[in-house]
PDB file of C-alpha atoms in Angstrom:
ATOM      1  CA  UNK A   1     271.684 183.467  28.218  1.00 88.00           C
ATOM      2  CA  UNK A   2     270.714 183.944  31.857  1.00 87.00           C
ATOM      3  CA  UNK A   3     269.174 181.192  33.974  1.00 91.00           C
ATOM      4  CA  UNK A   4     268.841 180.192  37.632  1.00 91.00           C
ATOM      5  CA  UNK A   5     272.226 178.760  38.573  1.00 90.00           C
ATOM      6  CA  UNK A   6     272.813 175.988  41.062  1.00 90.00           C
ATOM      7  CA  UNK A   7     273.492 177.261  44.583  1.00 86.00           C
ATOM      8  CA  UNK A   8     277.068 175.945  44.406  1.00 88.00           C
ATOM      9  CA  UNK A   9     277.881 178.107  41.347  1.00 88.00           C
ATOM     10  CA  UNK A  10     280.902 180.384  41.695  1.00 85.00           C
ATOM     11  CA  UNK A  11     279.995 183.938  40.676  1.00 82.00           C
ATOM     12  CA  UNK A  12     282.640 186.324  39.374  1.00 79.00           C
ATOM     13  CA  UNK A  13     282.492 189.920  38.281  1.00 74.00           C
ATOM     14  CA  UNK A  14     281.438 190.279  34.671  1.00 68.00           C
ATOM     15  CA  UNK A  15     283.720 191.931  32.160  1.00 68.00           C
ATOM     16  CA  UNK A  16     283.899 195.689  32.550  1.00 67.00           C
ATOM     17  CA  UNK A  17     281.629 197.626  30.220  1.00 64.00           C
ATOM     18  CA  UNK A  18     282.045 201.356  29.498  1.00 65.00           C
ATOM     19  CA  UNK A  19     278.316 202.125  29.810  1.00 66.00           C
ATOM     20  CA  UNK A  20     276.542 199.377  31.771  1.00 69.00           C
ATOM     21  CA  UNK A  21     277.131 198.230  35.346  1.00 73.00           C
ATOM     22  CA  UNK A  22     276.967 194.457  34.952  1.00 75.00           C
ATOM     23  CA  UNK A  23     276.093 192.041  37.741  1.00 78.00           C
ATOM     24  CA  UNK A  24     278.261 189.071  38.794  1.00 78.00           C
ATOM     25  CA  UNK A  25     277.879 185.978  36.645  1.00 79.00           C
ATOM     26  CA  UNK A  26     278.476 182.255  37.050  1.00 84.00           C
ATOM     27  CA  UNK A  27     279.690 181.344  33.568  1.00 82.00           C
ATOM     28  CA  UNK A  28     278.706 177.817  32.431  1.00 86.00           C
ATOM     29  CA  UNK A  29     277.109 177.085  35.823  1.00 90.00           C
ATOM     30  CA  UNK A  30     274.862 174.095  36.328  1.00 87.00           C
ATOM     31  CA  UNK A  31     271.151 174.838  36.076  1.00 89.00           C
ATOM     32  CA  UNK A  32     269.362 174.940  39.422  1.00 92.00           C
ATOM     33  CA  UNK A  33     266.891 172.023  39.683  1.00 89.00           C
ATOM     34  CA  UNK A  34     267.893 170.840  36.207  1.00 86.00           C
ATOM     35  CA  UNK A  35     264.973 168.430  35.829  1.00 87.00           C
ATOM     36  CA  UNK A  36     262.421 171.225  36.220  1.00 88.00           C
ATOM     37  CA  UNK A  37     261.056 172.864  33.066  1.00 91.00           C
ATOM     38  CA  UNK A  38     261.361 176.649  32.903  1.00 93.00           C
ATOM     39  CA  UNK A  39     259.711 179.302  30.752  1.00 95.00           C
ATOM     40  CA  UNK A  40     261.929 180.917  28.125  1.00 95.00           C
ATOM     41  CA  UNK A  41     261.862 184.667  27.544  1.00 95.00           C
ATOM     42  CA  UNK A  42     263.420 185.977  24.331  1.00 91.00           C
ATOM     43  CA  UNK A  43     264.799 189.505  24.592  1.00 89.00           C
ATOM     44  CA  UNK A  44     265.330 191.750  21.587  1.00 83.00           C
ATOM     45  CA  UNK A  45     267.043 195.108  22.012  1.00 77.00           C
ATOM     46  CA  UNK A  46     265.696 198.282  20.467  1.00 69.00           C
ATOM     47  CA  UNK A  47     267.111 200.259  17.572  1.00 68.00           C
ATOM     48  CA  UNK A  48     270.891 200.297  17.821  1.00 67.00           C
ATOM     49  CA  UNK A  49     270.864 198.600  21.234  1.00 72.00           C
ATOM     50  CA  UNK A  50     272.949 195.770  22.655  1.00 73.00           C
ATOM     51  CA  UNK A  51     272.286 192.687  24.757  1.00 74.00           C
ATOM     52  CA  UNK A  52     274.181 194.290  27.661  1.00 74.00           C
ATOM     53  CA  UNK A  53     271.415 196.894  27.773  1.00 78.00           C
ATOM     54  CA  UNK A  54     268.969 194.133  28.697  1.00 85.00           C
ATOM     55  CA  UNK A  55     271.196 192.480  31.294  1.00 85.00           C
ATOM     56  CA  UNK A  56     269.309 194.103  34.181  1.00 87.00           C
ATOM     57  CA  UNK A  57     266.045 192.536  32.971  1.00 90.00           C
ATOM     58  CA  UNK A  58     267.579 189.155  32.102  1.00 90.00           C
ATOM     59  CA  UNK A  59     269.207 188.959  35.533  1.00 90.00           C
ATOM     60  CA  UNK A  60     265.894 189.643  37.289  1.00 92.00           C
ATOM     61  CA  UNK A  61     264.108 187.082  35.120  1.00 94.00           C
ATOM     62  CA  UNK A  62     266.686 184.423  35.994  1.00 93.00           C
ATOM     63  CA  UNK A  63     266.308 185.227  39.689  1.00 91.00           C
ATOM     64  CA  UNK A  64     262.565 184.645  39.245  1.00 94.00           C
ATOM     65  CA  UNK A  65     263.061 181.192  37.668  1.00 94.00           C
ATOM     66  CA  UNK A  66     263.021 182.047  33.960  1.00 96.00           C
ATOM     67  CA  UNK A  67     265.571 181.370  31.247  1.00 95.00           C
ATOM     68  CA  UNK A  68     266.266 184.616  29.376  1.00 95.00           C
ATOM     69  CA  UNK A  69     267.957 184.695  25.983  1.00 92.00           C
ATOM     70  CA  UNK A  70     269.057 187.960  24.359  1.00 87.00           C
ATOM     71  CA  UNK A  71     270.415 188.387  20.858  1.00 80.00           C
ATOM     72  CA  UNK A  72     272.313 191.096  19.009  1.00 74.00           C
ATOM     73  CA  UNK A  73     270.872 191.821  15.575  1.00 68.00           C
ATOM     74  CA  UNK A  74     273.292 191.679  12.642  1.00 62.00           C
ATOM     75  CA  UNK A  75     273.903 195.145  11.229  1.00 61.00           C
ATOM     76  CA  UNK A  76     271.620 196.767  13.783  1.00 56.00           C
ATOM     77  CA  UNK A  77     273.600 196.605  17.008  1.00 61.00           C
ATOM     78  CA  UNK A  78     275.577 199.391  18.654  1.00 60.00           C
ATOM     79  CA  UNK A  79     278.308 196.964  19.745  1.00 56.00           C
ATOM     80  CA  UNK A  80     279.345 196.195  16.184  1.00 53.00           C
ATOM     81  CA  UNK A  81     281.328 198.551  14.023  1.00 54.00           C
ATOM     82  CA  UNK A  82     279.544 197.086  11.015  1.00 52.00           C
ATOM     83  CA  UNK A  83     276.161 198.724  11.659  1.00 52.00           C
ATOM     84  CA  UNK A  84     274.507 199.473   8.335  1.00 55.00           C
ATOM     85  CA  UNK A  85     272.275 202.469   7.720  1.00 56.00           C
ATOM     86  CA  UNK A  86     269.809 200.301   5.795  1.00 53.00           C
ATOM     87  CA  UNK A  87     269.367 198.116   8.851  1.00 51.00           C
ATOM     88  CA  UNK A  88     267.867 201.040  10.738  1.00 53.00           C
ATOM     89  CA  UNK A  89     265.383 201.815   7.966  1.00 54.00           C
ATOM     90  CA  UNK A  90     264.178 198.337   7.032  1.00 56.00           C
ATOM     91  CA  UNK A  91     262.805 195.942   9.641  1.00 54.00           C
ATOM     92  CA  UNK A  92     263.553 193.024   7.305  1.00 53.00           C
ATOM     93  CA  UNK A  93     267.254 193.756   7.810  1.00 50.00           C
ATOM     94  CA  UNK A  94     267.007 192.839  11.516  1.00 49.00           C
ATOM     95  CA  UNK A  95     268.257 189.293  11.165  1.00 49.00           C
ATOM     96  CA  UNK A  96     269.630 187.154  13.949  1.00 46.00           C
TER      97      UNK A  96
END
């Protein structure tokens, strides 16, 4: 989940990733202007994708005041070694 962090949040470099260049994060930071409601954007990766592949978009959304939530789909995510062939053929197999 990405969201606008309080200005006092301490950003650190994200974990290294072999493919994606990740931006600094402020893990478990307080929400900026916590009493203000914010629109939620749900992000779903494409076939065989991963949430890290959407980090660039989620980061931009958070900078613009949105809360962005990305999920990896069971059996249909490149980051898991348990990807199932059936998951790529049947949309009903894309479960959260």
